[in-house]
Coordinates of C-alpha atoms and ligand atoms in Angstrom, one line a residue:
X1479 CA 0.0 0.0 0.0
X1480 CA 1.1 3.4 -0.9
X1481 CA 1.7 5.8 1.9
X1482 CA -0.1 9.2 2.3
X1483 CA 2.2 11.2 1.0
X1484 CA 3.0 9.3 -2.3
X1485 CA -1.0 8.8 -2.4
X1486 CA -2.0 12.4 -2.8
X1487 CA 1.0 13.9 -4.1
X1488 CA 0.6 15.2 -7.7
X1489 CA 2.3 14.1 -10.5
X1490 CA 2.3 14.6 -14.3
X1491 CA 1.5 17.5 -16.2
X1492 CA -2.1 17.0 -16.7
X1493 CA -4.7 16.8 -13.7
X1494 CA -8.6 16.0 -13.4
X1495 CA -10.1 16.5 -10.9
X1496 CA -12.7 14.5 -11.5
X1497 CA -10.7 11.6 -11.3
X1498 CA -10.0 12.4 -7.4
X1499 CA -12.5 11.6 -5.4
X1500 CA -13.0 13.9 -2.4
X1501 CA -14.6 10.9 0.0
X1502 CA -11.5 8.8 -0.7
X1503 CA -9.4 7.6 2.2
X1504 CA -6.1 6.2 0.8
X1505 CA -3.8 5.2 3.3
X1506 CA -6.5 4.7 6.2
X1507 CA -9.1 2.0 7.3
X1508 CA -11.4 4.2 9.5
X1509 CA -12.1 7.2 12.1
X1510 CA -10.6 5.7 15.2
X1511 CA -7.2 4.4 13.2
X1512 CA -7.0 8.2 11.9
X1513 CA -7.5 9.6 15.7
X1514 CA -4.7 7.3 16.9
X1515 CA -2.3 8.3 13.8
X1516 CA -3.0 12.0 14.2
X1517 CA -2.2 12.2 17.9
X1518 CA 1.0 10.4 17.0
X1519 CA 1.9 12.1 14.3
X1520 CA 1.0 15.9 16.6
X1521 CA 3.8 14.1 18.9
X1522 CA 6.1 13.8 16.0
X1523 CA 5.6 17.4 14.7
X1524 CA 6.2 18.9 18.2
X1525 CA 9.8 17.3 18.5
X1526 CA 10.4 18.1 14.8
X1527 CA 9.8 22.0 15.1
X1528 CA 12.0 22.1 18.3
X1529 CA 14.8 20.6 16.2
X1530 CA 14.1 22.5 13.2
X1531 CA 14.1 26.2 15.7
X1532 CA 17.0 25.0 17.2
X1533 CA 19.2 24.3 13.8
X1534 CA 18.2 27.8 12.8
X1535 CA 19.0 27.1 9.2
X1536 CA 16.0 26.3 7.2
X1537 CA 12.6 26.6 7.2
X1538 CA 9.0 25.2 6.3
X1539 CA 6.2 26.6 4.2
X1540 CA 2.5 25.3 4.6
X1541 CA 0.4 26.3 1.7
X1542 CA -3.8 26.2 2.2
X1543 CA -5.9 26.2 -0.8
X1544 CA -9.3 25.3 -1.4
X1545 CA -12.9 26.3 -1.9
X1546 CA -15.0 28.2 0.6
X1547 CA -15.6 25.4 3.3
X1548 CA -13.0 22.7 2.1
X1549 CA -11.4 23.5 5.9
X1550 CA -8.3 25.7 5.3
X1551 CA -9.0 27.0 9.1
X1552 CA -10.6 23.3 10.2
X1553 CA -6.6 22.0 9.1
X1554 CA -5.1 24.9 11.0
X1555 CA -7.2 24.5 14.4
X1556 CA -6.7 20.6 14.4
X1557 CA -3.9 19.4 12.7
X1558 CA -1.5 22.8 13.0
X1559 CA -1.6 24.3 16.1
X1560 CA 1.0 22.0 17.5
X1561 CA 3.7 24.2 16.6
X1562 CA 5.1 26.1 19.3
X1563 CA 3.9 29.7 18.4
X1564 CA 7.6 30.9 19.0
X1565 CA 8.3 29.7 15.6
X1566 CA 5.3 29.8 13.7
X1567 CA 3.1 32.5 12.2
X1568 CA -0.3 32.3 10.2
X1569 CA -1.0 34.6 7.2
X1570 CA -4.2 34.6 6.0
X1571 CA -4.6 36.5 2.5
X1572 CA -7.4 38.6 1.4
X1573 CA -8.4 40.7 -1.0
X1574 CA -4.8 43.3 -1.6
X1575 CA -5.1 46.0 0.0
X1576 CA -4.3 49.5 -1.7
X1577 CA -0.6 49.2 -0.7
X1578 CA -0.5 45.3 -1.4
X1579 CA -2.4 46.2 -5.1
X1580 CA 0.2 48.7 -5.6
X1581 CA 3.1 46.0 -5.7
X1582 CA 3.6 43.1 -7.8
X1583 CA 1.7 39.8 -6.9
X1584 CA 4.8 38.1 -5.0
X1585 CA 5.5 41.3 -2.7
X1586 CA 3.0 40.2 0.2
X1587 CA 4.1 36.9 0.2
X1588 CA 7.7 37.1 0.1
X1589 CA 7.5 39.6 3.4
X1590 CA 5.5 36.3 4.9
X1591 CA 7.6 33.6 4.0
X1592 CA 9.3 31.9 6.8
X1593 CA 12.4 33.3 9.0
X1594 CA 15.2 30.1 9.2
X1595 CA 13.9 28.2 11.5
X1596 CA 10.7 29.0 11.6
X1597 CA 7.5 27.4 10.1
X1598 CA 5.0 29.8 8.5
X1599 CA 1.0 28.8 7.5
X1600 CA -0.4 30.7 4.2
X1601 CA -4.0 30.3 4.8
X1602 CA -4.2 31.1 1.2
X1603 CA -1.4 32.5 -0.8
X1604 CA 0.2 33.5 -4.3
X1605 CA -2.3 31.3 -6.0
X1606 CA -5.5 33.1 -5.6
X1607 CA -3.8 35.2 -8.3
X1608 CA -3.6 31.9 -10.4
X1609 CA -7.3 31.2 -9.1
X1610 CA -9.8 34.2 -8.5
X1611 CA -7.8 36.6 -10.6
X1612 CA -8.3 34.5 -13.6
X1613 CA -11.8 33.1 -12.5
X1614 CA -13.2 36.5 -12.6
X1615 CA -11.3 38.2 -15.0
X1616 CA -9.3 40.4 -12.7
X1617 CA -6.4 40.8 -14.7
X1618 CA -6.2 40.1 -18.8
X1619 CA -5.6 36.6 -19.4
X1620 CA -2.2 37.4 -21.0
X1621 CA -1.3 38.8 -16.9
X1622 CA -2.8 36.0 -15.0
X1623 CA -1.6 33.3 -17.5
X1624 CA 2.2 34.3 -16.5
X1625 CA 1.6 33.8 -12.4
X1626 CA 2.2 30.2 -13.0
X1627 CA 6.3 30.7 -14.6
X1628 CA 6.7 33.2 -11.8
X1629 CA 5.2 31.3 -8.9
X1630 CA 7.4 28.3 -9.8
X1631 CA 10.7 30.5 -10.0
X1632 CA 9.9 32.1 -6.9
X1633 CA 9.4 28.8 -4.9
X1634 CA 12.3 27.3 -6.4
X1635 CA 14.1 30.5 -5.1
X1636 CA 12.9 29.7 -2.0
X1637 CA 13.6 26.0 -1.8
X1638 CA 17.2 26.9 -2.9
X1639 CA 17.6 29.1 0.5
X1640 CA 16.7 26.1 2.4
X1641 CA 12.3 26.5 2.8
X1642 CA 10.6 23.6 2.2
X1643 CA 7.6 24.0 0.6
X1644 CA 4.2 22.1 0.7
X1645 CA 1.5 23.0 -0.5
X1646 CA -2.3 21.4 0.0
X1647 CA -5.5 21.5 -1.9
X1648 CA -8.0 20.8 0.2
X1649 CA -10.7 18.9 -2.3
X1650 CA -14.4 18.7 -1.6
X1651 CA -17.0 17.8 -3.7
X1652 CA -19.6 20.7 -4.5
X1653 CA -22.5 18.7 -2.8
X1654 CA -20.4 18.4 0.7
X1655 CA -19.9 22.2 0.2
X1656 CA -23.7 22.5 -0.1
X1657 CA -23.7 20.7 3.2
X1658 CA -21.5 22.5 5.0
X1659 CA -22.9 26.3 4.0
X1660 CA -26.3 25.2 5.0
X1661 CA -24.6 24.3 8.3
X1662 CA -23.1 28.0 8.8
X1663 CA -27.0 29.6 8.3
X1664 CA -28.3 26.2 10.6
X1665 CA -25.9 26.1 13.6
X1666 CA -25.7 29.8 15.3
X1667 CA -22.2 29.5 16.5
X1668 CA -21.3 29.0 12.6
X1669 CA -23.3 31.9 11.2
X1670 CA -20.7 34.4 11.5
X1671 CA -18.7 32.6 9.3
X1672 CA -21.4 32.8 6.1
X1673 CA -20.8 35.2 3.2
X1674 CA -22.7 36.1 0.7
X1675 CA -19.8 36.4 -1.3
X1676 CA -19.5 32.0 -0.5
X1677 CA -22.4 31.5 -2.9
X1678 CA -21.1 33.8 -5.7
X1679 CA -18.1 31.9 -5.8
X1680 CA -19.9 28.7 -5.8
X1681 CA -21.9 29.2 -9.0
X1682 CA -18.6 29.2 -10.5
X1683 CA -17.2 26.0 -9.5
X1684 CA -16.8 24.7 -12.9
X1685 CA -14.1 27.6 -13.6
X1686 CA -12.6 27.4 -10.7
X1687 CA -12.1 23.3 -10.9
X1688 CA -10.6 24.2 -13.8
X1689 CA -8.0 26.9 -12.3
X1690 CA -7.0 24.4 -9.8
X1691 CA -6.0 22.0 -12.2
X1692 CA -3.9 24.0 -14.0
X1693 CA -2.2 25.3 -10.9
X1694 CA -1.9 22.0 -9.4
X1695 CA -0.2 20.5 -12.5
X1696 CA 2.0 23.8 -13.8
X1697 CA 2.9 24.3 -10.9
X1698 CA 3.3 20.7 -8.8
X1699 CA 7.2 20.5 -8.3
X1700 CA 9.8 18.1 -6.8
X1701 CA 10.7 21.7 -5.0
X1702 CA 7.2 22.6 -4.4
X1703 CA 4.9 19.8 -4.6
X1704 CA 0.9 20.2 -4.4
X1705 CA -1.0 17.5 -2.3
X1706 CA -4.4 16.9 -3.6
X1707 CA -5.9 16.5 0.1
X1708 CA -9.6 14.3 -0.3
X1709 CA -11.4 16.7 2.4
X1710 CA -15.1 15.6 2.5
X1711 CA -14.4 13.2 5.7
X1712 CA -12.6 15.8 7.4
X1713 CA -10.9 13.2 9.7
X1714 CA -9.1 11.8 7.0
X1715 CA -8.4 15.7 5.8
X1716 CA -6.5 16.2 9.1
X1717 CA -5.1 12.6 9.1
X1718 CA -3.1 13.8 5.8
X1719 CA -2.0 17.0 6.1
X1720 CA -0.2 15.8 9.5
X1721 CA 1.2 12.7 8.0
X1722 CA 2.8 14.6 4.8
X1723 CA 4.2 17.6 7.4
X1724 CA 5.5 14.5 9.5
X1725 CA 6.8 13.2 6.3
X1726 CA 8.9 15.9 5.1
X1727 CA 10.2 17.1 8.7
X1728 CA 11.5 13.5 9.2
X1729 CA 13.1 14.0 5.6
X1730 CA 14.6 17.6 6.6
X1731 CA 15.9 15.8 10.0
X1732 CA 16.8 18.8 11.1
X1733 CA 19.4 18.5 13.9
X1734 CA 20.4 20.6 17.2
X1735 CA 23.0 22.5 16.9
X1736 CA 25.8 20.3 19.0
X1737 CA 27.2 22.2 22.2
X1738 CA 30.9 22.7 22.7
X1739 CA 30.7 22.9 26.7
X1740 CA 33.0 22.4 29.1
X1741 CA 30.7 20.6 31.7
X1742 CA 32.9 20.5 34.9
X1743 CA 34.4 23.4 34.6
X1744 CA 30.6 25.1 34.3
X1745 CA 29.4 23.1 37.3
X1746 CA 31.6 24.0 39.1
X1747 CA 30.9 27.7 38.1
X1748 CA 27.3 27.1 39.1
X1749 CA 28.2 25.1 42.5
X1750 CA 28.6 28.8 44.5
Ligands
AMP2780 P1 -11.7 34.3 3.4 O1 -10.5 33.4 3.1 O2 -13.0 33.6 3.5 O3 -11.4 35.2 4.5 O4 -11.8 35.3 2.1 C1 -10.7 36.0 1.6 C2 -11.1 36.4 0.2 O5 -10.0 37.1 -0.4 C3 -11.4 35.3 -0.8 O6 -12.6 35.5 -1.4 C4 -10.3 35.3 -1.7 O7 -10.6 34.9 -3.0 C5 -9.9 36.8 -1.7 N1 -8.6 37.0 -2.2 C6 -7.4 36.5 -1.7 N2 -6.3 36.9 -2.5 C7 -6.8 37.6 -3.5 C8 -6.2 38.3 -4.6 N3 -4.9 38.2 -4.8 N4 -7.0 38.9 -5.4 C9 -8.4 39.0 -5.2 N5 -9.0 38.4 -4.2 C10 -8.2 37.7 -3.3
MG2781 MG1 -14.7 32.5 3.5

């Protein structure tokens, strides 16, 4: 059996979404098998980061993308909070502000991306100008259609200077999104979480499938691969993203720096 990460991870230069199914669970019998794995794997990550803020040298990237309710903040709350705040920052991207418009498209992103030894969370990122820039026409077609050469240098740069980079598509199926925004007007602790703006978006889930796939197969990388994450069981949602972050810490094996003490000598300091 493959494991997680060489389940979901996307390969090739074409990609259909169609042909991923969002309920899928490769890698994983059931619920309570997931629970067990995911606590394990949140033990894992938690000695990983120490190691990785202690070397000091390189770095790690989280990328969040999917539709309105595929759980970029659900993947955040239960699989990503393990780091160690001191260590690990959040960015959530909206629409540019006037000073972000005024700059080009990588400006806000680069100021985000991770200090060495630190871990940094895009809760969205460079690709929504890949996504709803070109699904609504922001930009001319012959702007947009050149974020997907730049994106790729600029992550290679990164990966060069020691970030890894992983990046997560968070796949539901259009009927579990139905599910889930009639959720946010039925349960009153999830109302403040519905927008309008969620149901505009989803009457154009066609062109957005389509922008995904061509971001996730331009721009899927042995620097900077995408994960196609099957997010309608969002147990098995959580169950991946931590196993593939588990994955490539392990990989980095970052190591503590080694200390050149003289032991006795400092006891002995310490003894008065
Ligand atoms: P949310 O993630 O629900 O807080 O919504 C943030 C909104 O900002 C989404 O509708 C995004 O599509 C939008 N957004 C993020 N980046 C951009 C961008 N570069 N251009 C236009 N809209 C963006
Ligand atoms: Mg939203």
């Amino acid at each position: 059996m493959k494991s997680i990460p060489e389940a979901l991870k996307v390969r090739g230069r074409a990609v259909r979404l169609a042909r991923w199914n969002p309920r899928a669970t490769p890698g994983c019998k059931d619920k309570d098998e997931a629970a067990e794995r995911l606590a394990q794997n949140l033990a894992r990550i938690d000695t990983l980061q120490y190691r990785l803020y202690g070397e000091s040298r390189r770095s790690l990237l989280i990328v969040l993308q999917g539709m309105d309710t595929a759980g970029k903040d659900g993947v955040i709350r239960n699989a990503l909070t393990v780091f160690n705040p001191q260590g690990c920052r959040v960015w959530s991207f909206k629409v540019p502000t006037p000073d972000e418009a005024a700059h080009d498209f990588l400006w806000r992103i680069h100021r985000a991306a991770p200090a060495r030894g630190d871990v940094a969370i895009f809760n969205r990122s460079h690709y929504e100008d890949v996504l709803v820039v070109r699904v609504h026409g922001l930009v001319p077609r012959n702007v947009w259609s050149r974020g997907y050469k730049l994106i790729n240098a600029f992550e290679s740069h990164l990966h060069e200077q020691g970030t890894r980079v992983l990046k997560f598509f968070l796949h539901i199926s259009r009927k579990e999104q139905r599910q889930r925004l009639l959720a946010r007007l039925d349960e009153p602790l999830k109302r403040w979480k519905f927008s309008d703006a969620d149901l505009t978006e989803r009457t154009r889930w066609r062109g957005y499938q389509r922008a995904y796939e061509e971001a996730l197969a331009r721009c899927s990388t042995k620097y900077a691969p995408w994960y196609v994450i099957p997010s309608d069981r969002k147990w098995y949602r959580d169950l991946a993203v931590s196993e593939i972050v588990v994955d490539a810490l392990e990989q980095m094996n970052p190591r503590l720096p080694k200390a050149k003490l003289d032991l006795k000598r400092l006891r002995a300091r310490l003894a008065r």
